[in-house]
XYZ file of C-alpha atoms in Angstrom:
201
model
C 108.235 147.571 122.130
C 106.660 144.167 123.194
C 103.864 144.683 119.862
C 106.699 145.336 117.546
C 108.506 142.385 118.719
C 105.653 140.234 118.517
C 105.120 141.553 114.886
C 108.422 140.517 113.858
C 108.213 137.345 115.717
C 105.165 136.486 113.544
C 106.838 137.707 110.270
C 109.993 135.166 111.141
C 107.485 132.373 111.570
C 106.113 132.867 108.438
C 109.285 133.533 106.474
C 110.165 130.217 108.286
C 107.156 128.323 107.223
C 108.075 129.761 103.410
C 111.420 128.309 103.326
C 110.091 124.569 105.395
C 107.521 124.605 102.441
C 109.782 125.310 99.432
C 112.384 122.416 100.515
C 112.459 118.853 99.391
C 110.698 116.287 100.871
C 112.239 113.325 102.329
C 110.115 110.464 100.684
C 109.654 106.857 102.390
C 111.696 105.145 99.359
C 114.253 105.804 97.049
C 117.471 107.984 96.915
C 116.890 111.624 96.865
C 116.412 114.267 96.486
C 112.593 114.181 95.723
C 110.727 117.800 95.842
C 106.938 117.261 96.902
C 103.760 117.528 94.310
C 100.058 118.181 94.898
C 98.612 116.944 91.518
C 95.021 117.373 90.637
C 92.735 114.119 90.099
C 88.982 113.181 88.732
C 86.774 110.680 90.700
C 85.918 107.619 88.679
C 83.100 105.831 89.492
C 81.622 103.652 86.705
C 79.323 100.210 87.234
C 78.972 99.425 90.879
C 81.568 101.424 92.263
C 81.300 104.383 94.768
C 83.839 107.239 96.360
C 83.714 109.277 99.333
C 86.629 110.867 99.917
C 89.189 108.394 100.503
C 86.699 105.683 101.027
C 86.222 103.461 97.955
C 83.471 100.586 97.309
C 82.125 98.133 94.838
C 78.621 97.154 95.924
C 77.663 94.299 93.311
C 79.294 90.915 93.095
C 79.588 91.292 88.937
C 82.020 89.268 86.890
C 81.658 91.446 83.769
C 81.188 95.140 82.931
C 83.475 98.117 84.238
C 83.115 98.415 87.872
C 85.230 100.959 89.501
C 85.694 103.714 92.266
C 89.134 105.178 91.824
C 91.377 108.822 91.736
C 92.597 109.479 88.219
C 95.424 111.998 89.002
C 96.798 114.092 86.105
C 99.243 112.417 83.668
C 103.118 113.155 83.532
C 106.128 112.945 81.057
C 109.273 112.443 82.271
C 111.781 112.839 85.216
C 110.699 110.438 87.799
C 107.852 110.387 90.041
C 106.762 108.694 93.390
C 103.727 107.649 94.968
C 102.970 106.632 98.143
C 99.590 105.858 99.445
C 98.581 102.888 102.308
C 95.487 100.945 102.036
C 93.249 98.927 104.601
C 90.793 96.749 103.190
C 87.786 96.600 105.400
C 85.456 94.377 103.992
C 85.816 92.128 100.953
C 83.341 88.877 99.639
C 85.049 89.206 96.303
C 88.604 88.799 94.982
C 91.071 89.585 92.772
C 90.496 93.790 92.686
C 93.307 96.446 91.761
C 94.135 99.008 94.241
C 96.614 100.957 92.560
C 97.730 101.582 89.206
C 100.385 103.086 86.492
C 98.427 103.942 83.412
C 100.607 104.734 80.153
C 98.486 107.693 78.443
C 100.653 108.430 75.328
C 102.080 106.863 72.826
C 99.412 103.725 72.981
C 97.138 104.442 75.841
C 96.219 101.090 78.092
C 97.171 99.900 81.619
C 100.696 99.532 82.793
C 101.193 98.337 85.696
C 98.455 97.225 87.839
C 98.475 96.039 91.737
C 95.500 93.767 92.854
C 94.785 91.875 95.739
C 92.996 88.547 96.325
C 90.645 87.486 99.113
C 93.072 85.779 101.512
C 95.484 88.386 101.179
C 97.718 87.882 98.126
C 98.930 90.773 96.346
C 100.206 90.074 92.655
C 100.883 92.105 89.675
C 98.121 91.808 87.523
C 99.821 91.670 84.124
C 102.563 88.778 84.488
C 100.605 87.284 87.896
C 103.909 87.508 90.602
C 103.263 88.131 93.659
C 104.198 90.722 95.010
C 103.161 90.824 98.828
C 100.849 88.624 100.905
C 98.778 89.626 104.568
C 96.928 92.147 102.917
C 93.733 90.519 104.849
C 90.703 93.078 106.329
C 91.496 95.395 108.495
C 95.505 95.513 107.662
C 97.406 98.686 106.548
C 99.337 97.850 103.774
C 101.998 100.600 102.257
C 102.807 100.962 98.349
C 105.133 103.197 96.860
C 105.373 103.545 93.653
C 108.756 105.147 91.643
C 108.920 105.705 87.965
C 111.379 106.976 86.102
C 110.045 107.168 82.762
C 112.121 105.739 79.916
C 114.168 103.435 82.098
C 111.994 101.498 85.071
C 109.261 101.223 87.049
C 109.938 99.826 90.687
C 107.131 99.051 93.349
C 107.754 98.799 97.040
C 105.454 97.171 99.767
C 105.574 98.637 103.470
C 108.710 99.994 102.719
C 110.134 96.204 100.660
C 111.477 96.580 96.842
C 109.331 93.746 95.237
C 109.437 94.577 91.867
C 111.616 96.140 89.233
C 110.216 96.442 85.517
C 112.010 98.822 82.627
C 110.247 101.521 80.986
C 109.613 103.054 78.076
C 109.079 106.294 77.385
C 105.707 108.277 77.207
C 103.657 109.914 79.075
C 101.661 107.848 82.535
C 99.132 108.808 84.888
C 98.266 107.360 89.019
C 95.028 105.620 89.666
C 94.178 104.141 93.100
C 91.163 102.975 94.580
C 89.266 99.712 93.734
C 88.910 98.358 90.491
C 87.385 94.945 89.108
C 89.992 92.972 87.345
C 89.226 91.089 84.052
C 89.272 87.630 86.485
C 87.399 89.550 89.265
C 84.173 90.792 90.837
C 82.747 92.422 94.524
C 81.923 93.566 96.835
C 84.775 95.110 98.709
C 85.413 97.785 100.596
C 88.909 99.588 100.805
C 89.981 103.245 102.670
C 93.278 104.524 101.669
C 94.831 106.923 103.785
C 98.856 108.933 103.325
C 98.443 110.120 99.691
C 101.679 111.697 98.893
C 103.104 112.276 95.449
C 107.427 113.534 95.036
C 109.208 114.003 92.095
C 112.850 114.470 90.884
């Protein structure tokens, strides 16, 4: 009697753990209700730039060339789609490098929307220049979620704050996050992200 209890008891558990899996997530921004994603990604390291795991790191202090250690995740068309990832920059003696972006992929391929910080803590959007946070020193976490809905707008969100709202077209997009040299920028920095987590709707 007590094994064929502790059978089912198992069998419950992992009926349970079934149905916990297969409902939506509750994401940190945004009205629901968002259903969870594990997409794949390619490591991108180009130049100066070096990954290790979650651990990203440009080494040379280069104003010119493509220097970058990011996570290229897998592109998407349509519905929208969340990110949500928090960074902590631990060292930087350079300025003005992109942590995360929203790459368009199809119709015209080319960068979207990117998010870059400056040494002294100033986070701006790179294309336009607003700022979009600040206190994003070494040694900070810093939250960003990220919500697209393709076709209609793109909204960005620091620790939790709507900072910016920018329409849409349609097309097809891809996530990239890690550390990137800007056009305006060089190294070295050093940046760990931490919290990856990816919904859609």
């Amino acid at each position: 009697m007590r094994r064929r209890l502790r059978t089912t008891g198992v069998v419950a558990a992992a009926v349970l753990g079934l149905v916990a899996t297969a409902m939506p997530a509750n994401a940190q921004v945004g009205t629901g209700p968002w259903t969870t994603e594990n997409p794949s990604f390619n490591v991108q390291e180009r130049g100066c730039g070096n990954v290790d795991g979650l651990n990203f790191e440009l080494t040379c202090s280069t104003g010119s060339g493509d220097q970058r250690a990011e996570r290229r995740y897998v592109t998407y068309t349509g519905g929208t789609r969340q990110f949500e990832g928090s960074f902590r920059i631990t060292s930087m003696a350079g300025t003005r490098i992109s942590l995360k972006q929203t790459f368009r992929d199809a119709p015209t391929a080319g960068p979207y929307f990117m998010l870059a910080v400056e040494r002294g803590g100033r986070l701006y959007a790179v294309h336009g220049g607003e700022t979009l946070g600040s206190g994003a020193t070494v040694g900070t976490s810093v939250r960003v979620n990220t919500v697209h809905q393709v076709g209609s707008t793109h909204k960005v969100y620091i620790n939790g704050s709507l900072k910016q709202t920018v329409s849409s077209s349609s097309g097809s997009y891809y996530d990239k996050f890690g550390a990137y040299r800007t056009a305006s920028g060089a190294g070295p920095v050093k940046v760990t992200w931490s919290g990856i987590k990816f919904w859609r709707k």
